[in-house]
Coordinates of C-alpha atoms in Angstrom, one line a residue:
X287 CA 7.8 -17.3 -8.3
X288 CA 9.9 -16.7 -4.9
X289 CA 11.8 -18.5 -5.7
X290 CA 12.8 -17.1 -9.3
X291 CA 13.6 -13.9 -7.5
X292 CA 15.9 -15.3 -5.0
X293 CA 17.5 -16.8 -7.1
X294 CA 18.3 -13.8 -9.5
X295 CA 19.4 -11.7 -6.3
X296 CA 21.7 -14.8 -5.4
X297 CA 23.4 -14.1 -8.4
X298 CA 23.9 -10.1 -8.1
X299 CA 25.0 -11.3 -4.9
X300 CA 27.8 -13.5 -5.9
X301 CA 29.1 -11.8 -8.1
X302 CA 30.0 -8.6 -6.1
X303 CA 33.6 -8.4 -4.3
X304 CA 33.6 -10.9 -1.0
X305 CA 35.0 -7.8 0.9
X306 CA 32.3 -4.6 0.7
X307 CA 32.8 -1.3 2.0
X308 CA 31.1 1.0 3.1
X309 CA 32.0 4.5 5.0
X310 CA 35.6 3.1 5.2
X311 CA 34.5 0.1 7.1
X312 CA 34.9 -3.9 6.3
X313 CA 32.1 -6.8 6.5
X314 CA 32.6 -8.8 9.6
X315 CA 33.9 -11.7 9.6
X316 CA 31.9 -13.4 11.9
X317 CA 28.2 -13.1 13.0
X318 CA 26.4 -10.0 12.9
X319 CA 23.1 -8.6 14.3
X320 CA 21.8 -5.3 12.8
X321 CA 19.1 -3.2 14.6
X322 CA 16.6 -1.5 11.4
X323 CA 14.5 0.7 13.2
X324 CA 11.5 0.4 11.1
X325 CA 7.3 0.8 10.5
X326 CA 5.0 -1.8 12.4
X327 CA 4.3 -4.8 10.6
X328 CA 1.6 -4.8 8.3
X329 CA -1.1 -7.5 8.3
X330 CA 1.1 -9.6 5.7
X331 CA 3.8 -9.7 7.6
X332 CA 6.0 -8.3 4.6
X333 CA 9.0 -7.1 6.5
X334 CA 9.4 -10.1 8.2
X335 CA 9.2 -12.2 4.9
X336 CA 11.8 -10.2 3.1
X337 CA 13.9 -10.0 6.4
X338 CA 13.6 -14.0 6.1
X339 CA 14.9 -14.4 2.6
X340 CA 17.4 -12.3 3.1
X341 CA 18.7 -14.4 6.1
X342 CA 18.9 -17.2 3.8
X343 CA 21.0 -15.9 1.6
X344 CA 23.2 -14.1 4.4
X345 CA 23.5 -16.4 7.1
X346 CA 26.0 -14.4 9.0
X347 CA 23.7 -11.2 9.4
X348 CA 20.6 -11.0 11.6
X349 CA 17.7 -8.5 11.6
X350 CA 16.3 -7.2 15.0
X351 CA 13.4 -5.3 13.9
X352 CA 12.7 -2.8 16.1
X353 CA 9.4 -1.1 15.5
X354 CA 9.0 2.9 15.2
X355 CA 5.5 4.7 16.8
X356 CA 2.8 4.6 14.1
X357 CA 2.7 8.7 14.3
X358 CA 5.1 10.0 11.6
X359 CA 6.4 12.8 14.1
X360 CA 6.8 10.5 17.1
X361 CA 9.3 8.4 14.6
X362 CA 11.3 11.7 14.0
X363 CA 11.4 12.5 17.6
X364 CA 12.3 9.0 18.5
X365 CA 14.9 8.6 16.3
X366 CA 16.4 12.1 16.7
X367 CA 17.1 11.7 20.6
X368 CA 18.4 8.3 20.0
X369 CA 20.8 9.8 17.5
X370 CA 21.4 12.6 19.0
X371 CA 22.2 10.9 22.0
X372 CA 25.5 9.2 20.2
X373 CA 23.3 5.3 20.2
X374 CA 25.5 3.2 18.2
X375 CA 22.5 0.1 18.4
X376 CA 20.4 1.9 15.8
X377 CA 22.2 0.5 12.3
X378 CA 19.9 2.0 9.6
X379 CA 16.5 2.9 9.7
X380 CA 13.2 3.6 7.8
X381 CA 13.0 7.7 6.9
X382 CA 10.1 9.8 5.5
X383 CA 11.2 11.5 2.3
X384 CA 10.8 15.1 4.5
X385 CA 14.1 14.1 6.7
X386 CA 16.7 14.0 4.5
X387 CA 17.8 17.7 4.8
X388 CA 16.9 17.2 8.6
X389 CA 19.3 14.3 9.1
X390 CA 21.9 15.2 6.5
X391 CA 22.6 18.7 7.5
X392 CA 22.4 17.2 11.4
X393 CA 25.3 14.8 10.5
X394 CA 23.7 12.0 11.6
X395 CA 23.7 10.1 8.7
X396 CA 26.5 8.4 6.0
X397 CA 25.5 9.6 2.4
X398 CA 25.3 6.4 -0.2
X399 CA 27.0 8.0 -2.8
X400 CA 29.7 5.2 -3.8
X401 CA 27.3 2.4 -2.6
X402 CA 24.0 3.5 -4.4
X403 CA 25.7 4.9 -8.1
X404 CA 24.1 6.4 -10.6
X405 CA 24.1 3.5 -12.3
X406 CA 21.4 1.6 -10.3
X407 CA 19.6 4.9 -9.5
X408 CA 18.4 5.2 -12.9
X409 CA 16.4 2.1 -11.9
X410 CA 14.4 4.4 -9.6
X411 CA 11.3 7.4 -10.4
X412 CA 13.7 10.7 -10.7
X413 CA 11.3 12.0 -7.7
X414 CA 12.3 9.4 -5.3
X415 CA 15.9 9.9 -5.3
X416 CA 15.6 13.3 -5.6
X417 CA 13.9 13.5 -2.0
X418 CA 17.1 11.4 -0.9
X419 CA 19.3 14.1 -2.0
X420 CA 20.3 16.7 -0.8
X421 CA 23.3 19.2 -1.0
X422 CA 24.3 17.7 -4.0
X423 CA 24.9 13.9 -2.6
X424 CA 22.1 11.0 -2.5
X425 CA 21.9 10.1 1.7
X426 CA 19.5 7.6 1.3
X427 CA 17.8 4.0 -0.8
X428 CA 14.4 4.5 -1.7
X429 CA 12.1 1.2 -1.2
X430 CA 8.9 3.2 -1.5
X431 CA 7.3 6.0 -3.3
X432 CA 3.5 7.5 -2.1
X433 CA 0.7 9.8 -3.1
X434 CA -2.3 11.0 -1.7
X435 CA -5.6 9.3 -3.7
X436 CA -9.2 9.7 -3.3
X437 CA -11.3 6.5 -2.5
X438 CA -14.9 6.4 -2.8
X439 CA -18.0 4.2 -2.9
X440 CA -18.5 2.7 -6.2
X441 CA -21.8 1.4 -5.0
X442 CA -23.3 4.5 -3.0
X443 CA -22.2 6.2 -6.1
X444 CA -24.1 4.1 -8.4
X445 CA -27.4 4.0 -6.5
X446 CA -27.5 7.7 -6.0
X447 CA -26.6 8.6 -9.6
X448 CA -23.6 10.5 -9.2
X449 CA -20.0 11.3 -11.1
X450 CA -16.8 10.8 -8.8
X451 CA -16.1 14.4 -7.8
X452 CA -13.7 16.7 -9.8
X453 CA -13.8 19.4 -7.7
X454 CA -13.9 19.9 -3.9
X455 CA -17.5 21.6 -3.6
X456 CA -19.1 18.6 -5.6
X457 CA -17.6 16.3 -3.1
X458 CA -19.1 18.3 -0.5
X459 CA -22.6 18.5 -2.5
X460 CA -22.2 14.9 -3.2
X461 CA -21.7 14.1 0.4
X462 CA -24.2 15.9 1.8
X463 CA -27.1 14.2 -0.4
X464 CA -25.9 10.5 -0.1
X465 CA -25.0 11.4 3.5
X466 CA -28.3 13.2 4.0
X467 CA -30.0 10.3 2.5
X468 CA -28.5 7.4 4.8
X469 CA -29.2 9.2 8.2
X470 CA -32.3 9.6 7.0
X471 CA -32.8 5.9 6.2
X472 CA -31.3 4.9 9.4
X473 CA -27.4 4.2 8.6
X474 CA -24.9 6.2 10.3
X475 CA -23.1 7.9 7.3
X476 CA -19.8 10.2 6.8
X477 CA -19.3 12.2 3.8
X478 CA -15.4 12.2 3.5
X479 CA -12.2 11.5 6.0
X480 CA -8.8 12.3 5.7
X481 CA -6.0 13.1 8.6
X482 CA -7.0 15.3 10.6
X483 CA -5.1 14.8 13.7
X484 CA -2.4 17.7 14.6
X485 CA 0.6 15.3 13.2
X486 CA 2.0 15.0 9.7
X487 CA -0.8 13.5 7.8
X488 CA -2.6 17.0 8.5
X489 CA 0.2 18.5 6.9
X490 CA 0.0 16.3 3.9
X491 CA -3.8 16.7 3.4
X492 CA -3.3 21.2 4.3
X493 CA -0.8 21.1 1.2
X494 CA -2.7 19.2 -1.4
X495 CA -5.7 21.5 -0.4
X496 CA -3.7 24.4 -1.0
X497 CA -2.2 23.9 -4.3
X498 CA -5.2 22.0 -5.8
X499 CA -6.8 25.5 -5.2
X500 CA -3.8 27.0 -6.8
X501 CA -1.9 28.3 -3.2
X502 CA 1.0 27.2 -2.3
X503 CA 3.1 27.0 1.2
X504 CA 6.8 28.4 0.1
X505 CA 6.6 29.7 -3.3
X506 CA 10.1 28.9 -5.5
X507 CA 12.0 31.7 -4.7
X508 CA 11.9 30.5 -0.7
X509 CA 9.1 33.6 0.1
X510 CA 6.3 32.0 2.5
X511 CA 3.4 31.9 1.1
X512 CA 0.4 30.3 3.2
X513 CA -1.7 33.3 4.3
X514 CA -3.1 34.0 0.7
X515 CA -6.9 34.1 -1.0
X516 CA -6.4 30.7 -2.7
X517 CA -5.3 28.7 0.7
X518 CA -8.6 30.7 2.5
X519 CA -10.8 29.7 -0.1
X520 CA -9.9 26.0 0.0
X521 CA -9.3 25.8 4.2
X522 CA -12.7 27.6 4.5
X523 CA -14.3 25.1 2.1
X524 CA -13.3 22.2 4.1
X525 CA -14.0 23.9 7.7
X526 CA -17.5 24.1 5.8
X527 CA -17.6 20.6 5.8
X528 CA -16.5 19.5 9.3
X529 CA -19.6 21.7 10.6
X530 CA -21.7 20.1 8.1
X531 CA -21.0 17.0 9.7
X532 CA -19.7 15.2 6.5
X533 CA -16.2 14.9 8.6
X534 CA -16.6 12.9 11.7
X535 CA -14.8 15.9 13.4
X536 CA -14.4 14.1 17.1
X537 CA -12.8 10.9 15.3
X538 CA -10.7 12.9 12.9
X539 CA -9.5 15.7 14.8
X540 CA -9.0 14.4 17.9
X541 CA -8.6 10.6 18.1
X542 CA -5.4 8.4 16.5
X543 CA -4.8 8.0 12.9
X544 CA -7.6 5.0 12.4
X545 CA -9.9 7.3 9.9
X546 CA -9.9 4.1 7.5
X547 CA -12.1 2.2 10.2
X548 CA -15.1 4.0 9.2
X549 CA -14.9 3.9 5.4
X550 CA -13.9 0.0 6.3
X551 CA -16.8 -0.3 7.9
X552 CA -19.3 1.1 5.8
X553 CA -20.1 4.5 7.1
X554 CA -18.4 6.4 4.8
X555 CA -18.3 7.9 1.1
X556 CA -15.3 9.3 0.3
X557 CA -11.8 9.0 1.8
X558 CA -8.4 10.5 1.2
X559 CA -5.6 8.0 2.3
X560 CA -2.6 6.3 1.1
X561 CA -2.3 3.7 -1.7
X562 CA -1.8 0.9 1.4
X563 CA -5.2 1.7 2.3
X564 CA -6.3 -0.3 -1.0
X565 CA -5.2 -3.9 0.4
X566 CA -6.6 -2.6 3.6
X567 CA -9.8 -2.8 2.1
X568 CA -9.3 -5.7 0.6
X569 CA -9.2 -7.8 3.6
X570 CA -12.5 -9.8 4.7
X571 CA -11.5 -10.1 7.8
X572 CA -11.2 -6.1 9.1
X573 CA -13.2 -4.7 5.9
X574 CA -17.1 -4.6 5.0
X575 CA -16.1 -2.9 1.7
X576 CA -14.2 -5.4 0.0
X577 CA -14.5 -5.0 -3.9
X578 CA -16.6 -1.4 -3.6
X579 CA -13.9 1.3 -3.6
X580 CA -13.3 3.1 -6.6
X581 CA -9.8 5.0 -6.7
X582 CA -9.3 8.2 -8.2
X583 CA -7.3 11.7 -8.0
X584 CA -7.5 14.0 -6.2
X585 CA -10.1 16.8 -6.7
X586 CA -9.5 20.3 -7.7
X587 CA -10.5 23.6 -5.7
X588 CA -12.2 26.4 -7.6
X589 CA -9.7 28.2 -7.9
X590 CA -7.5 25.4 -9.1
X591 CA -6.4 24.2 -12.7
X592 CA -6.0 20.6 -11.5
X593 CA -6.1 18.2 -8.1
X594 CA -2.3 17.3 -6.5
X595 CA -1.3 14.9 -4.5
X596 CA 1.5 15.1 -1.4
X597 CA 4.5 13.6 -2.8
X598 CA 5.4 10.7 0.0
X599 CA 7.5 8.1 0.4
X600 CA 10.0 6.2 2.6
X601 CA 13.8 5.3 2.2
X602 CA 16.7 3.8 4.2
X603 CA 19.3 5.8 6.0
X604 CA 22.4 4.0 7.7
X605 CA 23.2 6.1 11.1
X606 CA 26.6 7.3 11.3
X607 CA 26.9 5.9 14.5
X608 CA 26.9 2.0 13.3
X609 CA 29.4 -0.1 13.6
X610 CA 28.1 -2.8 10.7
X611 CA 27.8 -0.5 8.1
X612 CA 28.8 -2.7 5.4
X613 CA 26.1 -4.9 6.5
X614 CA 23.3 -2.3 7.1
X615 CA 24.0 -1.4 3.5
X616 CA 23.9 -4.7 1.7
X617 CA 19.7 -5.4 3.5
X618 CA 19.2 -1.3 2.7
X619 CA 19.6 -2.3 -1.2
X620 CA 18.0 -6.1 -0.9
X621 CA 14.9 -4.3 0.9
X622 CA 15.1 -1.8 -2.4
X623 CA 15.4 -5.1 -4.8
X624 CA 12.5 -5.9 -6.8
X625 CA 11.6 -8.9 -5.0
X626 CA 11.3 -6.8 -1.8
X627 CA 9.3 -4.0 -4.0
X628 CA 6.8 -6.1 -5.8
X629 CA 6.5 -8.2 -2.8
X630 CA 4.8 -5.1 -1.2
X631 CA 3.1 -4.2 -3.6
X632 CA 1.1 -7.6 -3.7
X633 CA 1.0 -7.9 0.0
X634 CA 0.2 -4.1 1.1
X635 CA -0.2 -2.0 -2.2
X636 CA 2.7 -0.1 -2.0
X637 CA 3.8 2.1 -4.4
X638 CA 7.2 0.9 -5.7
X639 CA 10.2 3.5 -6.2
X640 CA 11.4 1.0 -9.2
X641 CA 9.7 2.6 -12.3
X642 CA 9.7 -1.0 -14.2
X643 CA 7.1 -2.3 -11.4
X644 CA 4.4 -0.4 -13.1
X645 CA 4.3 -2.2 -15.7
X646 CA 4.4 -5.5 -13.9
X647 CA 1.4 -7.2 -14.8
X648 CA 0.9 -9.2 -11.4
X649 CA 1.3 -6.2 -9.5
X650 CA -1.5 -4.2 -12.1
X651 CA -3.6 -7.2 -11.7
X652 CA -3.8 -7.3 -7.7
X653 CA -3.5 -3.2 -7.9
X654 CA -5.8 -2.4 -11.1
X655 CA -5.4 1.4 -9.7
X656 CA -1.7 1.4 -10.0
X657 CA -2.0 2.3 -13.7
X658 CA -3.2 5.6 -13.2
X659 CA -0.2 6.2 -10.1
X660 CA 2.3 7.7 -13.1
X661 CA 0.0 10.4 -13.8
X662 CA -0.7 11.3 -10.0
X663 CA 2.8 11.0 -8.7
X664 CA 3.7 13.5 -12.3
X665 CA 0.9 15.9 -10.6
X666 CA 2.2 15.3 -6.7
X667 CA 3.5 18.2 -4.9
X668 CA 6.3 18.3 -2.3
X669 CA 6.6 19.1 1.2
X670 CA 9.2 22.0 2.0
X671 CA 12.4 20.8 2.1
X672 CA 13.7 22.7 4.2
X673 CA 16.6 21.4 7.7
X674 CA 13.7 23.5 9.5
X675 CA 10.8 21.0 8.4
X676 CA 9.8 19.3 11.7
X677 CA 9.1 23.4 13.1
X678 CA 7.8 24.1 9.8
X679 CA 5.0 21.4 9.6
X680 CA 4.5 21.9 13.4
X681 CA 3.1 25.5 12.3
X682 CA 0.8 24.2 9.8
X683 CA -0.8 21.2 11.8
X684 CA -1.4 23.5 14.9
X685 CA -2.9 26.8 12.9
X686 CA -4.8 24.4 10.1
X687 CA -6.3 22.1 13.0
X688 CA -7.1 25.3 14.8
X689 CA -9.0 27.1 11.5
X690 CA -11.1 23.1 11.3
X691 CA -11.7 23.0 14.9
X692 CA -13.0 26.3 15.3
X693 CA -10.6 27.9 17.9
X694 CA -9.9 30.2 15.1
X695 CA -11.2 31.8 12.0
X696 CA -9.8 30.9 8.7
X697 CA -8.5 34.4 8.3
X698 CA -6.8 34.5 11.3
X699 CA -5.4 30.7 11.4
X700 CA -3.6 31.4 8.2
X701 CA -2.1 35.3 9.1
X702 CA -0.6 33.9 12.1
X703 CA 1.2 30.5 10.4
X704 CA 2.1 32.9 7.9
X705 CA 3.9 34.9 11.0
X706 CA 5.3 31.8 12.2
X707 CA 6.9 30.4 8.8
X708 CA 8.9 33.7 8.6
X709 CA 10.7 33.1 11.9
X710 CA 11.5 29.6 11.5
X711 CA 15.3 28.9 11.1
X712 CA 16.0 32.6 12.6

């Protein structure tokens, strides 16, 4: 099957022009060595297989992966001093789909717009490229699309007699009788994780409670709009939970991003993670849940018509400060191939930012959950895209984490983000 796809990517490859350019500049002539500033290797070792084939086929052009912190906002401010700083070793580089007005408006980056036409966008969901855009030109190449999904205990679900949740307060009731139940018995038992650290997963999880309650963050006309009944309602509900003890508050609020360890282990009913989290649990050798997670949306608050997911996703970006960008630009679109895509997908259940891939029926076999991804990525809500967004999802970790950790009431967490918002970009 590899190599069917090699050898179709061959092909495209031959057939393009021997001399590419990109941002005015030719393809070396000799040896190259590109620096992609990327995620840490997953347990597959993906990256590096992909990084491989391409080598094969480009001889002439080697890949230093050089891996980013596993924090979200210690990748921004890695990459942003680096950048800043003038670094011409950073060639292109993995980017959250929150960065592009960040980066673009910064000048830090080359748009794509003669390299990545319109022509093979179409190959990608509409939501993907629009998160590369901005200002009216596409800055970056998608290679993965996100959304926020609910896990749970098929089995604990099953013995207790209970429906997977459609609304937050039955997951909390749920929790608390299965939880309830298991201490009782003996077996150290959470009700639900999510991320809860002050970084940007907290940020992700703040906004789909918020407009699964029917709230918002920045309404469309630009107005903030955190510090309303809908987004009290909902933060309240969940600060109900962490002093119910259904949130393992010391692991979540104050220790890294490893909340999957206890739902991997066994102490846990409900999580809300990423799609990756699926092959995760998958894995005999670091899971005790293999085959007993049920996937499903997100649940709605009670004052909310429907659950939404956070819209996430990564793409490439080549820095403006590269001297190989012809090079950084031919990997940026094999890494958005198919092969690369689906290979993912298989390896680490990644969502793929190729629509045709969800309908692949490998990828649906090893992914069974994948079918139901349309619906919730139709449903997902942005971030604010904003050039301000690193300030303005600062001010919502630090006043959310503050409202779940007690330091402050709801009511008073919310007024003063809502204070902070309005000053942002002043």
């Amino acid at each position: 099957m590899k190599k069917h796809y090699f050898s179709t990517i061959l092909v495209l490859f031959l057939i393009l022009p021997f001399t590419i350019f990109a941002g005015g500049e030719q393809e070396a002539d000799g040896p190259v060595e590109l620096n992609w500033y990327a995620h840490a290797s997953t347990f597959n070792s993906t990256q590096e297989q992909i990084i491989e084939a391409f080598q094969e086929e480009n001889p002439n052009i080697s890949i230093n992966l050089i891996e980013l912190p596993e924090n979200t906002s210690d990748k921004l401010q890695a990459l942003l001093i680096a950048l800043r700083s003038g670094d011409d070793s950073i060639d292109f580089f993995n980017a959250d789909v929150t960065w592009t007005p960040l980066f673009a408006s910064s000048g830090l980056i080359d748009d794509v717009e003669k390299d990545f036409p319109a022509s093979e966008r179409s190959a990608f969901l509409p939501s993907t490229i629009d998160a590369a855009s901005y200002n009216g030109k596409v800055w970056g190449i998608p290679f993965r699309t996100d959304a926020g999904v609910l896990y749970y205990r098929k089995d604990l679900l099953n013995e207790y007699n209970k429906e997977v949740p459609e609304t937050w307060e039955e997951l909390k009731n749920t929790s608390l009788e299965i939880v309830t139940a298991e201490r009782e018995a003996g077996n150290e038992m959470y009700g639900m994780a999510g991320s809860m650290k002050q970084y940007e997963g907290l940020t992700c999880n703040a906004v789909e409670w918020f407009y699964s309650n029917g709230g918002t963050v920045i309404d469309d006309s630009g107005n903030i709009k955190i510090n309303t009944p809908e987004n009290k309602e909902i933060l309240a509900l969940i600060r109900e939970m962490v002093e119910l003890d259904l949130y393992p508050e010391g692991f979540s609020l104050t220790e890294a991003v490893m909340y999957g360890h206890l739902m991997f282990q066994g102490n846990q009913v409900f999580m809300r993670a990423w799609p990756k989290a699926y092959a995760l649990s998958m894995n005999d050798e670091s899971s005790n849940v293999a085959g007993k997670l049920g996937v499903s949306e997100l649940p709605r608050g009670k004052s909310g018509e429907m659950g939404h997911s956070t819209l996430g996703g990564w793409q490439l970006f080549v820095s403006k400060n590269s001297t190989h960008k012809a090079e950084a630009l031919k990997f940026m679109k094999f890494y958005a191939s198919e092969y690369a895509m689906k290979l993912h997908a298989l390896n680490d259940s990644y969502l793929p930012a190729r629509a045709a891939l969800y309908s692949d029926e490998e990828i649906l076999a090893a992914n069974p959950f994948f079918g139901m991804i349309e619906d919730i990525l139709a449903n997902a809500v942005p971030r604010p895209k904003t050039p301000f967004y690193a300030e303005t999802s600062s001010i919502i970790q630090v006043e959310v984490q503050k409202a779940l950790n007690g330091s402050k009431s709801v009511d008073q967490a919310l007024e003063d983000a809502q204070v902070a918002l309005e000053k942002v970009g002043e």
